[in-house]
Amino acid sequence: MRGKQSESKYKVNNEIRVEQVRLIDEQGKMIGIYPTREALKIASERDLDLVLIAPQADPPVARIIDYGKFIFEQQKKEKAERKKQAQQQLKEIRFKWRTDTHDFNFKVRHAREFLLEGNKVKASVFFRGREIMHQEVGEELLNRFIQELSDISKIDQSLKSEGKRISVILAPDKAKIQQYEKQKKQENQS
């Protein structure tokens, strides 16, 4: 049971300064509306804390719980929500217009990993000097790249020429990824 002042957004035990509260027990069942002193007495008899969880309600809602456990659960929920909100990153893969087959396959493998992790992939072909005259070779390379990854991705931004480079952005396609992973699992079992 807590005795000291809390530093959180919840008022606990003697910090609660309202006349009466709607009391909820440790199982989450509503007991009724009680004067705050009586609610504190009930909580201390059960060797738990009285935590004001909804101060704006009329009357305010207080719950009888183990405060330390309650804070731990709240932090766990917040962490899980932040994890869900993790933003998608844009990973870039760079090619030269005369990229070798081995290098191409290596970069496709990396792009596949990025897409399976849920990140977008920007593939770019860079041209130097007069190489820009071979732009169709770069487009062909990127089309091959798109084709290699079509089983787990969709085109987010189609081929686009930006100065001395051509690029495309691929985004992970969740339905295709699930199908791909299911297929991989079946291959591993047989």
PDB file of C-alpha atoms in Angstrom:
ATOM      1  CA  MET A   1       0.000   0.000   0.000  1.00  0.00           C
ATOM      2  CA  ARG A   2       1.213   3.473  -0.866  1.00  0.00           C
ATOM      3  CA  GLY A   3       1.751   6.194   1.664  1.00  0.00           C
ATOM      4  CA  LYS A   4       3.894   8.766  -0.106  1.00  0.00           C
ATOM      5  CA  GLN A   5       2.865  11.349  -2.712  1.00  0.00           C
ATOM      6  CA  SER A   6       2.553  10.086  -6.279  1.00  0.00           C
ATOM      7  CA  GLU A   7       4.182  11.866  -9.173  1.00  0.00           C
ATOM      8  CA  SER A   8       1.882  10.483 -11.867  1.00  0.00           C
ATOM      9  CA  LYS A   9      -1.280  11.687 -13.542  1.00  0.00           C
ATOM     10  CA  TYR A  10      -3.403   9.604 -11.146  1.00  0.00           C
ATOM     11  CA  LYS A  11      -4.401  10.702  -7.657  1.00  0.00           C
ATOM     12  CA  VAL A  12      -3.899   7.958  -5.083  1.00  0.00           C
ATOM     13  CA  ASN A  13      -5.318   7.378  -1.575  1.00  0.00           C
ATOM     14  CA  ASN A  14      -5.116  10.618   0.483  1.00  0.00           C
ATOM     15  CA  GLU A  15      -4.431  12.741  -2.617  1.00  0.00           C
ATOM     16  CA  ILE A  16      -8.071  12.307  -3.659  1.00  0.00           C
ATOM     17  CA  ARG A  17      -9.892  15.521  -2.644  1.00  0.00           C
ATOM     18  CA  VAL A  18     -13.474  14.866  -3.763  1.00  0.00           C
ATOM     19  CA  GLU A  19     -16.443  14.202  -1.462  1.00  0.00           C
ATOM     20  CA  GLN A  20     -17.668  10.996  -3.061  1.00  0.00           C
ATOM     21  CA  VAL A  21     -16.530   8.530  -5.715  1.00  0.00           C
ATOM     22  CA  ARG A  22     -18.037   5.836  -7.886  1.00  0.00           C
ATOM     23  CA  LEU A  23     -16.152   2.831  -6.531  1.00  0.00           C
ATOM     24  CA  ILE A  24     -14.922  -0.085  -8.641  1.00  0.00           C
ATOM     25  CA  ASP A  25     -13.394  -3.157  -6.992  1.00  0.00           C
ATOM     26  CA  GLU A  26     -10.259  -5.082  -8.016  1.00  0.00           C
ATOM     27  CA  GLN A  27     -12.249  -7.336 -10.382  1.00  0.00           C
ATOM     28  CA  GLY A  28     -13.582  -4.296 -12.278  1.00  0.00           C
ATOM     29  CA  LYS A  29     -17.133  -4.500 -10.871  1.00  0.00           C
ATOM     30  CA  MET A  30     -18.932  -1.328  -9.824  1.00  0.00           C
ATOM     31  CA  ILE A  31     -19.640  -1.432  -6.091  1.00  0.00           C
ATOM     32  CA  GLY A  32     -21.534   1.859  -5.879  1.00  0.00           C
ATOM     33  CA  ILE A  33     -21.146   5.502  -4.917  1.00  0.00           C
ATOM     34  CA  TYR A  34     -19.314   6.001  -1.607  1.00  0.00           C
ATOM     35  CA  PRO A  35     -17.923   8.915   0.366  1.00  0.00           C
ATOM     36  CA  THR A  36     -14.180   9.128  -0.295  1.00  0.00           C
ATOM     37  CA  ARG A  37     -13.269   8.380   3.356  1.00  0.00           C
ATOM     38  CA  GLU A  38     -15.310   5.168   3.305  1.00  0.00           C
ATOM     39  CA  ALA A  39     -13.787   4.152  -0.051  1.00  0.00           C
ATOM     40  CA  LEU A  40     -10.299   4.708   1.414  1.00  0.00           C
ATOM     41  CA  LYS A  41     -11.249   2.568   4.414  1.00  0.00           C
ATOM     42  CA  ILE A  42     -12.442  -0.276   2.129  1.00  0.00           C
ATOM     43  CA  ALA A  43      -9.212  -0.078   0.099  1.00  0.00           C
ATOM     44  CA  SER A  44      -6.989  -0.153   3.199  1.00  0.00           C
ATOM     45  CA  GLU A  45      -8.936  -3.132   4.620  1.00  0.00           C
ATOM     46  CA  ARG A  46      -8.137  -5.022   1.427  1.00  0.00           C
ATOM     47  CA  ASP A  47      -4.509  -3.850   1.668  1.00  0.00           C
ATOM     48  CA  LEU A  48      -4.780  -2.093  -1.719  1.00  0.00           C
ATOM     49  CA  ASP A  49      -4.801   1.481  -3.020  1.00  0.00           C
ATOM     50  CA  LEU A  50      -7.653   3.758  -4.038  1.00  0.00           C
ATOM     51  CA  VAL A  51      -6.796   5.273  -7.424  1.00  0.00           C
ATOM     52  CA  LEU A  52      -8.829   8.047  -9.063  1.00  0.00           C
ATOM     53  CA  ILE A  53      -8.981   6.884 -12.688  1.00  0.00           C
ATOM     54  CA  ALA A  54     -11.670   9.192 -14.149  1.00  0.00           C
ATOM     55  CA  PRO A  55     -11.695  12.534 -12.286  1.00  0.00           C
ATOM     56  CA  GLN A  56     -13.922  14.266 -14.899  1.00  0.00           C
ATOM     57  CA  ALA A  57     -16.819  11.812 -14.445  1.00  0.00           C
ATOM     58  CA  ASP A  58     -19.763  12.750 -12.234  1.00  0.00           C
ATOM     59  CA  PRO A  59     -19.126  11.447  -9.609  1.00  0.00           C
ATOM     60  CA  PRO A  60     -15.408  10.769 -10.213  1.00  0.00           C
ATOM     61  CA  VAL A  61     -14.495   7.103 -10.704  1.00  0.00           C
ATOM     62  CA  ALA A  62     -12.044   5.496  -8.266  1.00  0.00           C
ATOM     63  CA  ARG A  63     -10.766   1.949  -8.374  1.00  0.00           C
ATOM     64  CA  ILE A  64      -9.411  -0.317  -5.648  1.00  0.00           C
ATOM     65  CA  ILE A  65      -6.179  -1.789  -7.043  1.00  0.00           C
ATOM     66  CA  ASP A  66      -2.492  -2.351  -6.375  1.00  0.00           C
ATOM     67  CA  TYR A  67      -1.106   0.980  -7.606  1.00  0.00           C
ATOM     68  CA  GLY A  68       2.332  -0.352  -8.584  1.00  0.00           C
ATOM     69  CA  LYS A  69       0.785  -3.115 -10.658  1.00  0.00           C
ATOM     70  CA  PHE A  70      -1.648  -0.607 -12.224  1.00  0.00           C
ATOM     71  CA  ILE A  71       1.160   1.754 -13.302  1.00  0.00           C
ATOM     72  CA  PHE A  72       3.161  -1.174 -14.698  1.00  0.00           C
ATOM     73  CA  GLU A  73       0.157  -2.290 -16.799  1.00  0.00           C
ATOM     74  CA  GLN A  74      -0.412   1.287 -18.041  1.00  0.00           C
ATOM     75  CA  GLN A  75       3.239   1.602 -19.108  1.00  0.00           C
ATOM     76  CA  LYS A  76       3.032  -1.762 -20.863  1.00  0.00           C
ATOM     77  CA  LYS A  77      -0.065  -0.622 -22.803  1.00  0.00           C
ATOM     78  CA  GLU A  78       1.583   2.671 -23.798  1.00  0.00           C
ATOM     79  CA  LYS A  79       4.708   0.857 -24.980  1.00  0.00           C
ATOM     80  CA  ALA A  80       2.619  -1.549 -27.076  1.00  0.00           C
ATOM     81  CA  GLU A  81       0.744   1.376 -28.651  1.00  0.00           C
ATOM     82  CA  ARG A  82       3.993   3.193 -29.470  1.00  0.00           C
ATOM     83  CA  LYS A  83       5.300   0.014 -31.063  1.00  0.00           C
ATOM     84  CA  LYS A  84       2.177  -0.221 -33.225  1.00  0.00           C
ATOM     85  CA  GLN A  85       2.676   3.370 -34.313  1.00  0.00           C
ATOM     86  CA  ALA A  86       6.263   2.748 -35.403  1.00  0.00           C
ATOM     87  CA  GLN A  87       6.578   4.640 -38.644  1.00  0.00           C
ATOM     88  CA  GLN A  88       7.475   3.054 -41.905  1.00  0.00           C
ATOM     89  CA  GLN A  89      10.975   3.918 -43.038  1.00  0.00           C
ATOM     90  CA  LEU A  90      12.102   4.512 -46.599  1.00  0.00           C
ATOM     91  CA  LYS A  91      15.183   2.446 -47.426  1.00  0.00           C
ATOM     92  CA  GLU A  92      17.129   3.308 -50.574  1.00  0.00           C
ATOM     93  CA  ILE A  93      18.893   0.871 -52.892  1.00  0.00           C
ATOM     94  CA  ARG A  94      21.208   2.391 -55.504  1.00  0.00           C
ATOM     95  CA  PHE A  95      22.183   0.898 -58.840  1.00  0.00           C
ATOM     96  CA  LYS A  96      24.494   2.031 -61.613  1.00  0.00           C
ATOM     97  CA  TRP A  97      23.188   1.570 -65.118  1.00  0.00           C
ATOM     98  CA  ARG A  98      25.640  -1.302 -65.698  1.00  0.00           C
ATOM     99  CA  THR A  99      24.986  -3.308 -62.524  1.00  0.00           C
ATOM    100  CA  ASP A 100      26.294  -6.880 -62.600  1.00  0.00           C
ATOM    101  CA  THR A 101      23.894  -9.828 -62.122  1.00  0.00           C
ATOM    102  CA  HIS A 102      25.395 -10.826 -58.756  1.00  0.00           C
ATOM    103  CA  ASP A 103      25.171  -7.249 -57.432  1.00  0.00           C
ATOM    104  CA  PHE A 104      21.605  -6.987 -58.708  1.00  0.00           C
ATOM    105  CA  ASN A 105      20.573 -10.216 -56.952  1.00  0.00           C
ATOM    106  CA  PHE A 106      22.330  -9.114 -53.743  1.00  0.00           C
ATOM    107  CA  LYS A 107      20.438  -5.797 -53.743  1.00  0.00           C
ATOM    108  CA  VAL A 108      17.137  -7.527 -54.517  1.00  0.00           C
ATOM    109  CA  ARG A 109      17.723  -9.789 -51.496  1.00  0.00           C
ATOM    110  CA  HIS A 110      18.276  -6.730 -49.271  1.00  0.00           C
ATOM    111  CA  ALA A 111      15.197  -5.007 -50.672  1.00  0.00           C
ATOM    112  CA  ARG A 112      13.165  -8.157 -49.960  1.00  0.00           C
ATOM    113  CA  GLU A 113      14.333  -8.073 -46.308  1.00  0.00           C
ATOM    114  CA  PHE A 114      13.375  -4.392 -46.000  1.00  0.00           C
ATOM    115  CA  LEU A 115       9.918  -5.036 -47.469  1.00  0.00           C
ATOM    116  CA  LEU A 116       9.323  -8.037 -45.203  1.00  0.00           C
ATOM    117  CA  GLU A 117      10.206  -5.819 -42.204  1.00  0.00           C
ATOM    118  CA  GLY A 118       7.452  -3.425 -43.348  1.00  0.00           C
ATOM    119  CA  ASN A 119       9.641  -0.673 -44.814  1.00  0.00           C
ATOM    120  CA  LYS A 120       9.254   1.029 -48.174  1.00  0.00           C
ATOM    121  CA  VAL A 121      12.098   0.657 -50.673  1.00  0.00           C
ATOM    122  CA  LYS A 122      13.283   3.307 -53.107  1.00  0.00           C
ATOM    123  CA  ALA A 123      15.350   1.856 -55.945  1.00  0.00           C
ATOM    124  CA  SER A 124      17.391   4.357 -57.966  1.00  0.00           C
ATOM    125  CA  VAL A 125      19.604   4.045 -61.033  1.00  0.00           C
ATOM    126  CA  PHE A 126      22.281   6.738 -61.188  1.00  0.00           C
ATOM    127  CA  PHE A 127      23.825   8.031 -64.406  1.00  0.00           C
ATOM    128  CA  ARG A 128      27.100   9.951 -64.691  1.00  0.00           C
ATOM    129  CA  GLY A 129      28.004  12.186 -67.583  1.00  0.00           C
ATOM    130  CA  ARG A 130      26.851  10.808 -70.922  1.00  0.00           C
ATOM    131  CA  GLU A 131      25.471   7.642 -69.350  1.00  0.00           C
ATOM    132  CA  ILE A 132      22.107   9.448 -69.244  1.00  0.00           C
ATOM    133  CA  MET A 133      21.793   8.576 -72.946  1.00  0.00           C
ATOM    134  CA  HIS A 134      21.254   4.947 -71.847  1.00  0.00           C
ATOM    135  CA  GLN A 135      18.182   5.781 -69.786  1.00  0.00           C
ATOM    136  CA  GLU A 136      16.211   2.862 -71.280  1.00  0.00           C
ATOM    137  CA  VAL A 137      18.778   0.439 -69.772  1.00  0.00           C
ATOM    138  CA  GLY A 138      18.100   1.947 -66.330  1.00  0.00           C
ATOM    139  CA  GLU A 139      14.348   1.656 -66.841  1.00  0.00           C
ATOM    140  CA  GLU A 140      14.790  -1.981 -67.881  1.00  0.00           C
ATOM    141  CA  LEU A 141      16.857  -2.641 -64.735  1.00  0.00           C
ATOM    142  CA  LEU A 142      14.193  -1.098 -62.491  1.00  0.00           C
ATOM    143  CA  ASN A 143      11.407  -3.002 -64.264  1.00  0.00           C
ATOM    144  CA  ARG A 144      13.341  -6.207 -63.589  1.00  0.00           C
ATOM    145  CA  PHE A 145      13.729  -5.106 -59.942  1.00  0.00           C
ATOM    146  CA  ILE A 146       9.964  -4.507 -59.681  1.00  0.00           C
ATOM    147  CA  GLN A 147       9.267  -7.905 -61.262  1.00  0.00           C
ATOM    148  CA  GLU A 148      11.601  -9.709 -58.817  1.00  0.00           C
ATOM    149  CA  LEU A 149       9.778  -8.201 -55.825  1.00  0.00           C
ATOM    150  CA  SER A 150       6.220  -8.280 -57.196  1.00  0.00           C
ATOM    151  CA  ASP A 151       5.400 -11.294 -54.985  1.00  0.00           C
ATOM    152  CA  ILE A 152       5.591  -9.186 -51.780  1.00  0.00           C
ATOM    153  CA  SER A 153       5.224  -5.560 -52.875  1.00  0.00           C
ATOM    154  CA  LYS A 154       3.192  -3.040 -54.780  1.00  0.00           C
ATOM    155  CA  ILE A 155       4.348   0.073 -56.622  1.00  0.00           C
ATOM    156  CA  ASP A 156       3.974   3.128 -54.401  1.00  0.00           C
ATOM    157  CA  GLN A 157       5.481   5.566 -56.914  1.00  0.00           C
ATOM    158  CA  SER A 158       6.044   4.491 -60.500  1.00  0.00           C
ATOM    159  CA  LEU A 159       9.228   5.099 -62.514  1.00  0.00           C
ATOM    160  CA  LYS A 160      10.217   8.718 -62.184  1.00  0.00           C
ATOM    161  CA  SER A 161      13.125  10.563 -63.757  1.00  0.00           C
ATOM    162  CA  GLU A 162      14.839  13.010 -61.379  1.00  0.00           C
ATOM    163  CA  GLY A 163      17.778  14.730 -63.024  1.00  0.00           C
ATOM    164  CA  LYS A 164      20.522  12.140 -63.517  1.00  0.00           C
ATOM    165  CA  ARG A 165      18.638   9.279 -61.934  1.00  0.00           C
ATOM    166  CA  ILE A 166      15.513   7.203 -62.360  1.00  0.00           C
ATOM    167  CA  SER A 167      13.737   5.845 -59.314  1.00  0.00           C
ATOM    168  CA  VAL A 168      10.759   3.810 -58.195  1.00  0.00           C
ATOM    169  CA  ILE A 169       9.287   3.332 -54.728  1.00  0.00           C
ATOM    170  CA  LEU A 170       7.889  -0.033 -53.647  1.00  0.00           C
ATOM    171  CA  ALA A 171       5.693  -0.538 -50.599  1.00  0.00           C
ATOM    172  CA  PRO A 172       5.055  -3.815 -48.786  1.00  0.00           C
ATOM    173  CA  ASP A 173       1.743  -5.494 -49.695  1.00  0.00           C
ATOM    174  CA  LYS A 174       0.504  -7.184 -46.509  1.00  0.00           C
ATOM    175  CA  ALA A 175      -1.757  -9.687 -48.294  1.00  0.00           C
ATOM    176  CA  LYS A 176       1.046 -10.752 -50.643  1.00  0.00           C
ATOM    177  CA  ILE A 177       3.517 -10.980 -47.743  1.00  0.00           C
ATOM    178  CA  GLN A 178       1.175 -13.277 -45.790  1.00  0.00           C
ATOM    179  CA  GLN A 179       0.791 -15.496 -48.850  1.00  0.00           C
ATOM    180  CA  TYR A 180       4.582 -15.467 -49.390  1.00  0.00           C
ATOM    181  CA  GLU A 181       5.271 -16.436 -45.755  1.00  0.00           C
ATOM    182  CA  LYS A 182       2.652 -19.203 -45.875  1.00  0.00           C
ATOM    183  CA  GLN A 183       4.291 -20.563 -49.040  1.00  0.00           C
ATOM    184  CA  LYS A 184       7.767 -20.425 -47.425  1.00  0.00           C
ATOM    185  CA  LYS A 185       6.446 -22.274 -44.375  1.00  0.00           C
ATOM    186  CA  GLN A 186       5.017 -25.041 -46.593  1.00  0.00           C
ATOM    187  CA  GLU A 187       8.320 -25.331 -48.488  1.00  0.00           C
ATOM    188  CA  ASN A 188      10.239 -25.680 -45.217  1.00  0.00           C
ATOM    189  CA  GLN A 189       7.904 -28.427 -43.971  1.00  0.00           C
ATOM    190  CA  SER A 190       8.310 -30.581 -47.085  1.00  0.00           C
TER     191      SER A 190
END
